[in-house]
CSV table of C-alpha atoms in Angstrom, one decimal:
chain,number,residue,atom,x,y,z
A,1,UNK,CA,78.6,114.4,110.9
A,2,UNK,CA,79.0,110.8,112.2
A,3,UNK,CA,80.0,109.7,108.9
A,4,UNK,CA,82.6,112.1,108.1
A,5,UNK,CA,83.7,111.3,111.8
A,6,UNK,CA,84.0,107.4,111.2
A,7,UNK,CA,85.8,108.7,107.7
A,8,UNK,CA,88.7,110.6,110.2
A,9,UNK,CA,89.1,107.0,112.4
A,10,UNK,CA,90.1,104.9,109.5
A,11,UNK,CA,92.0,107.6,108.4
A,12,UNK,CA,94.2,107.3,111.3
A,13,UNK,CA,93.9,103.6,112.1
A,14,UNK,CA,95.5,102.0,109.0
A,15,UNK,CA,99.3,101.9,108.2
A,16,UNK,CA,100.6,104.9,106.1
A,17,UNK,CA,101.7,103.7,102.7
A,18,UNK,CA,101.9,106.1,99.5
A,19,UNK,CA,98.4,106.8,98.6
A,20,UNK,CA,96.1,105.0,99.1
A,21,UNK,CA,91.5,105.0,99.9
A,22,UNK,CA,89.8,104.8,103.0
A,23,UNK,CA,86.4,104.2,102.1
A,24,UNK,CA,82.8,104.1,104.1
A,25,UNK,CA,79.6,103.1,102.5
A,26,UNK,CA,75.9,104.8,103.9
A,27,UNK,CA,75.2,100.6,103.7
A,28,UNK,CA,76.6,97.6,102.5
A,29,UNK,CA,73.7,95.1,102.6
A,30,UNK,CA,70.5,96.0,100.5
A,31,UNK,CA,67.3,94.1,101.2
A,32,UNK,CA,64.5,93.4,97.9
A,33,UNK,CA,61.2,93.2,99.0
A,34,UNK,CA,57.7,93.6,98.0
A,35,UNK,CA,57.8,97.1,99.2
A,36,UNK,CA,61.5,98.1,97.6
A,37,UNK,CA,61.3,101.0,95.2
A,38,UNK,CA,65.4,101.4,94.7
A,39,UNK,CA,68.1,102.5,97.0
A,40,UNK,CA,70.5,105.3,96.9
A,41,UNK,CA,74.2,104.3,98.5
A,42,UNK,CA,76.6,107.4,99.8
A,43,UNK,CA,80.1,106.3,99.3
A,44,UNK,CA,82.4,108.1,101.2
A,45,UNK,CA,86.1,108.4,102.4
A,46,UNK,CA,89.8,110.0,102.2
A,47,UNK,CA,93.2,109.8,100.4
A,48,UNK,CA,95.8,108.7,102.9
A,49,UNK,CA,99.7,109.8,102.0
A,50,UNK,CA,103.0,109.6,103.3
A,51,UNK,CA,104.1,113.2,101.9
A,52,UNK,CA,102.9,116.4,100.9
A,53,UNK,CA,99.6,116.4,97.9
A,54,UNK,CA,101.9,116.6,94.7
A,55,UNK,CA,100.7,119.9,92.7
A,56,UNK,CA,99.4,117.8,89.8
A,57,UNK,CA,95.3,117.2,90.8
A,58,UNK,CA,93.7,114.5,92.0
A,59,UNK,CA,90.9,112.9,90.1
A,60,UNK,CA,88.8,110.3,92.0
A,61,UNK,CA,86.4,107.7,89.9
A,62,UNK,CA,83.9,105.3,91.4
A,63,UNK,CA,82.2,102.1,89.9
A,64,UNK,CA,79.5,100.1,91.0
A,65,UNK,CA,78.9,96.7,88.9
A,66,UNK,CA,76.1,93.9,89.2
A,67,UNK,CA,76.3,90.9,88.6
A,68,UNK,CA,77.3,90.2,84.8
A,69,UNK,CA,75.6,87.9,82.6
A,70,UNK,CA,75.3,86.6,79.1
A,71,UNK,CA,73.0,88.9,77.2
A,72,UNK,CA,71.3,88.1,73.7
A,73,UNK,CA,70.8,91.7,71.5
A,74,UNK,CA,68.5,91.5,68.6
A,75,UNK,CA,68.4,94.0,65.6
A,76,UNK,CA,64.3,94.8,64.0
A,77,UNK,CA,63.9,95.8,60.7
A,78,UNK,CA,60.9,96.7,59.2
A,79,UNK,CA,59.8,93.9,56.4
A,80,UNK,CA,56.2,93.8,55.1
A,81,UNK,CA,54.9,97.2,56.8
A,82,UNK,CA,55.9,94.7,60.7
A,83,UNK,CA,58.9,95.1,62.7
A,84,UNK,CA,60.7,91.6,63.1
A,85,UNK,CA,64.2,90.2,64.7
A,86,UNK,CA,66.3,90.1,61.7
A,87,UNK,CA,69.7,89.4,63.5
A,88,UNK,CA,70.7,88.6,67.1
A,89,UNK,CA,74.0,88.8,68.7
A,90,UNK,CA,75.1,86.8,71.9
A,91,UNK,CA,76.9,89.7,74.1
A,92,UNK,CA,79.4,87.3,76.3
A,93,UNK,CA,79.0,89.3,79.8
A,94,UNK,CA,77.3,92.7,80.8
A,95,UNK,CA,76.8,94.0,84.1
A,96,UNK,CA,73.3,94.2,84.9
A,97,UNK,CA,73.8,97.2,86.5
A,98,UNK,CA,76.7,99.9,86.0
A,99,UNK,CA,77.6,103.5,87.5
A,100,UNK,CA,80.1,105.0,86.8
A,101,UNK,CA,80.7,108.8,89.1
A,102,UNK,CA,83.8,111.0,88.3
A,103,UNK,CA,85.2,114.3,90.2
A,104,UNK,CA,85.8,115.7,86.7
A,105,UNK,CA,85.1,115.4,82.5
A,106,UNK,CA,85.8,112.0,81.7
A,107,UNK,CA,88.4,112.7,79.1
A,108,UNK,CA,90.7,115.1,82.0
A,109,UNK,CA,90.1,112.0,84.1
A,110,UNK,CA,91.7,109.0,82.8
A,111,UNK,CA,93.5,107.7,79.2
A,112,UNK,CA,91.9,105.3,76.9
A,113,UNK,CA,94.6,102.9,77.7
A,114,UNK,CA,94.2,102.9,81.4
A,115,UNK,CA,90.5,102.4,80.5
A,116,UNK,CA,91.0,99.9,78.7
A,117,UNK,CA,93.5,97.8,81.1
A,118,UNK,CA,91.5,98.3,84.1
A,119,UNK,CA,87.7,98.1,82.6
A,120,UNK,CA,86.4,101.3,83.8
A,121,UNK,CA,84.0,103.0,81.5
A,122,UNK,CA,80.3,101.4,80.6
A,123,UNK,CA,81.7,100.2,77.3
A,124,UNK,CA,84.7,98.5,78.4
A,125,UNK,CA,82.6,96.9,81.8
A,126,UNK,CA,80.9,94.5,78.4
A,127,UNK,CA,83.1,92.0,77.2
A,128,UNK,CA,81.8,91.4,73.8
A,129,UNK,CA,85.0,89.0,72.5
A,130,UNK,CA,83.4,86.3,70.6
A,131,UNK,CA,80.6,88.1,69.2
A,132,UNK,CA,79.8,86.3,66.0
A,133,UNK,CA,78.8,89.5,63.8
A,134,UNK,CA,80.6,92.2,61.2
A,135,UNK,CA,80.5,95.5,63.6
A,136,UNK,CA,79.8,94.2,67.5
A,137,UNK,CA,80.4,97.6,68.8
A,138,UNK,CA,76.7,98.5,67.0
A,139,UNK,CA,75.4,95.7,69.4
A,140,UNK,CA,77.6,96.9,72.4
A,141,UNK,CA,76.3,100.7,71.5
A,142,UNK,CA,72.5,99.2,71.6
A,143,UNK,CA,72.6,97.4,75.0
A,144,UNK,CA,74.4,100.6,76.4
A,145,UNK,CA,71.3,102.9,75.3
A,146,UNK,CA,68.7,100.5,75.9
A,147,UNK,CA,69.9,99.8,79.9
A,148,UNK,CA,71.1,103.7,80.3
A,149,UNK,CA,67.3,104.2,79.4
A,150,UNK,CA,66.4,102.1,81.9
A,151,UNK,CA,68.2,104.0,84.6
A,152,UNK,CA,70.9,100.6,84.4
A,153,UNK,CA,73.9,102.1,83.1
A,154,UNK,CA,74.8,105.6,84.7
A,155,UNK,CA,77.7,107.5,83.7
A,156,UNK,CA,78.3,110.6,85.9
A,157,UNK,CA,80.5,113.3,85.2
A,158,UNK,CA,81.1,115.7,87.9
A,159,UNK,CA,79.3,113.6,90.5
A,160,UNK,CA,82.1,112.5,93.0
A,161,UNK,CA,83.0,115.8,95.1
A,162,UNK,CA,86.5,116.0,96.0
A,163,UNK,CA,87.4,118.6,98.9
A,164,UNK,CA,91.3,119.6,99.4
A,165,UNK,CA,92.3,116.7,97.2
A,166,UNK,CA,91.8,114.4,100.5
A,167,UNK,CA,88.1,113.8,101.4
A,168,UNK,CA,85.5,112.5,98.9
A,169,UNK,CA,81.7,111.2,98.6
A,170,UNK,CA,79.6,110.5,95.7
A,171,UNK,CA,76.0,109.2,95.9
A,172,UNK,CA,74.9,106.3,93.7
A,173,UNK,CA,71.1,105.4,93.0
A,174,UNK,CA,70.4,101.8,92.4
A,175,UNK,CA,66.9,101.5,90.6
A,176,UNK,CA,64.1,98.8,91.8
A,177,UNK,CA,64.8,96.1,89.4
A,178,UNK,CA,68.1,94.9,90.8
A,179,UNK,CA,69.6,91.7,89.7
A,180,UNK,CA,70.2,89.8,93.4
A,181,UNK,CA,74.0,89.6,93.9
A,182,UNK,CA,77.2,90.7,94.8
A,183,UNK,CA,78.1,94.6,93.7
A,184,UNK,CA,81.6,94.8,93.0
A,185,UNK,CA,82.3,98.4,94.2
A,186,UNK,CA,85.3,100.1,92.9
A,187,UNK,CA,87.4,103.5,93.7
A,188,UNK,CA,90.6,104.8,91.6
A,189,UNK,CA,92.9,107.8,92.1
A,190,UNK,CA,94.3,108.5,89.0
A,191,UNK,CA,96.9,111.2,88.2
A,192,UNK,CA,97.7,112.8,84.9
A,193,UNK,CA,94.9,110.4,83.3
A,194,UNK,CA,96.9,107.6,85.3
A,195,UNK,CA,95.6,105.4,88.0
A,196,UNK,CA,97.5,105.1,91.1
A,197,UNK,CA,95.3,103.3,93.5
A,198,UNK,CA,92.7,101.3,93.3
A,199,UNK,CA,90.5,100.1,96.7
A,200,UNK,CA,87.4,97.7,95.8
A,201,UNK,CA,84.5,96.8,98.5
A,202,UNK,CA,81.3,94.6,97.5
A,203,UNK,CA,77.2,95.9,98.5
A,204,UNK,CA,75.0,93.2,98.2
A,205,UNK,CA,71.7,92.5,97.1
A,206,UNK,CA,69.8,89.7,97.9
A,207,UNK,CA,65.7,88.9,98.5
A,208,UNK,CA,64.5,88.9,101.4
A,209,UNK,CA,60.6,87.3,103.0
A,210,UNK,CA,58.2,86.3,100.1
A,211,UNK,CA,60.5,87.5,97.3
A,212,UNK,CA,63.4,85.3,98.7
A,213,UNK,CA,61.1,82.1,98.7
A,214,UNK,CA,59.6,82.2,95.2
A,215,UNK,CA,63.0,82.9,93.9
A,216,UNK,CA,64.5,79.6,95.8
A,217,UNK,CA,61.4,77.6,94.8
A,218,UNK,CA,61.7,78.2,91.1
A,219,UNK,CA,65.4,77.8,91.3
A,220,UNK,CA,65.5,74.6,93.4
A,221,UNK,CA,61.7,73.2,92.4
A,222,UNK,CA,60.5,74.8,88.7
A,223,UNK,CA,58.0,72.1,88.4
A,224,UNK,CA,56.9,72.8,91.8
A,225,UNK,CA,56.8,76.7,91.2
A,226,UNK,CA,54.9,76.5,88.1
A,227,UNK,CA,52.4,74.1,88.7
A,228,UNK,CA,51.8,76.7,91.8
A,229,UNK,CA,52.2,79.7,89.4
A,230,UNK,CA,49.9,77.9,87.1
A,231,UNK,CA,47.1,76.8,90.0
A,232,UNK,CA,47.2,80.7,91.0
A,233,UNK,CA,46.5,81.5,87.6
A,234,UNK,CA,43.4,79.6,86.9
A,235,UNK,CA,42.2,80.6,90.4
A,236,UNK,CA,42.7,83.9,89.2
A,237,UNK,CA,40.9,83.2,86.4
A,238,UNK,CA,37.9,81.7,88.0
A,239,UNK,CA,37.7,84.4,90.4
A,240,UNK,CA,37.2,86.9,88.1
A,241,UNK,CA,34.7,84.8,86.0
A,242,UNK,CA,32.8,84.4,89.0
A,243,UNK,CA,32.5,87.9,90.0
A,244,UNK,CA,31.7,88.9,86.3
A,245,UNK,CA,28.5,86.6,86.2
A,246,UNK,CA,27.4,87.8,89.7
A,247,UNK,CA,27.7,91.5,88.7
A,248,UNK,CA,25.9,90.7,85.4
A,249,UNK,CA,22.7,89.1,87.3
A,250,UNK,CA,22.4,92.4,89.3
């Protein structure tokens, strides 16, 4: 109730122009730490006009993108009864996360060509321009199934509910292994497969407590961080030597 009443006080407290989003998030700030099992953010909010709804329908899509980095994609064959790397392929960016959440089919939604000038879908969010091989999409298609496996990629028909062509909310579950960073959170109103309006927002991610401090120490001190990791490790090691011979002598 209190979010769909905070939804109705932006409606009203922004300037009328033609249409455009007014958009709420359930939390804009997400904290990693030894206890954090993934998140689910509601995004919410409402289509402001100057006129009457037009009789063609509204479609409403939402995108959530990590951080994008360079990815390396490696092809195994089988040689010698063993699977081994037999090609590798340097993707140039990929989000590291990437939902994707419609109010209808992906194909009534939106045109390949508006797709393809505003970066929507999961396959368009990779930029795969200088990839040094004969058929890059079969390297783009293999990242895409290996990280929608993983829960990474989401692509969500159906998912956004839209409610007299004015109020929407969709929610959006962001699994444990989050890349720290700025979530570039995106909304489009698209008519006739055409966008019309696009709002953009940023959640962020970030470590917090232990987490946070091993991540700055082996970004700011590596040698530091793994002599420590390495000390811990032959601690470790010890430790459990040393309880194996005592629970042999009994």
């Amino acid at each position: 109730m209190m979010r769909l009443l905070l939804t109705f006080l932006l409606f009203f407290a922004l300037p009328l122009k033609a249409e455009e989003v007014v958009l709420g998030l359930s939390q804009d700030t997400i904290s990693i730490d030894a206890n954090f099992s993934g998140s689910e953010i509601l995004i919410y909010g409402a289509i402001k006009r100057e006129t009457e709804i037009p009789e063609e329908l509204l479609q409403v899509i939402i995108t959530v993108a990590g951080p994008s980095q360079p990815v390396t994609v490696r092809k195994k064959d089988r040689r010698f009864g063993i699977w081994v790397n037999t090609e590798a392929v340097e993707v140039d960016s990929a989000p590291s996360f990437y939902a994707v959440a419609t109010s209808h089919e992906w194909p009534l939604v939106i045109s390949d060509t508006e797709d393809l000038r505003h970066k929507i879908s999961v396959e368009r969010a990779i930029r795969a321009v200088g990839v040094a091989a004969d058929d890059p999409q079969r390297f783009t298609q293999a990242l895409t199934r290996i990280r929608t496996s993983e829960d990474k990629y989401q692509q969500r028909d159906f998912e956004v509910n839209l409610r007299q062509q004015t109020l929407f909310d969709t929610a959006i579950k962001l699994p444990a292994n989050l890349t720290e960073g700025a979530y570039k959170t995106r909304v489009f109103l698209t008519r006739n497969k055409e966008v019309i309006s696009v709002y953009e927002t940023e959640i962020e991610v970030r470590k917090v407590g232990l987490e946070r401090w091993l991540f700055t120490l082996s970004r700011q001190q590596p040698l530091l961080y793994g002599l420590m990791s390495l000390a811990i490790a032959i601690a470790a090691g010890w430790g459990a030597s040393a309880a194996f011979q005592i629970l042999r002598r009994r």
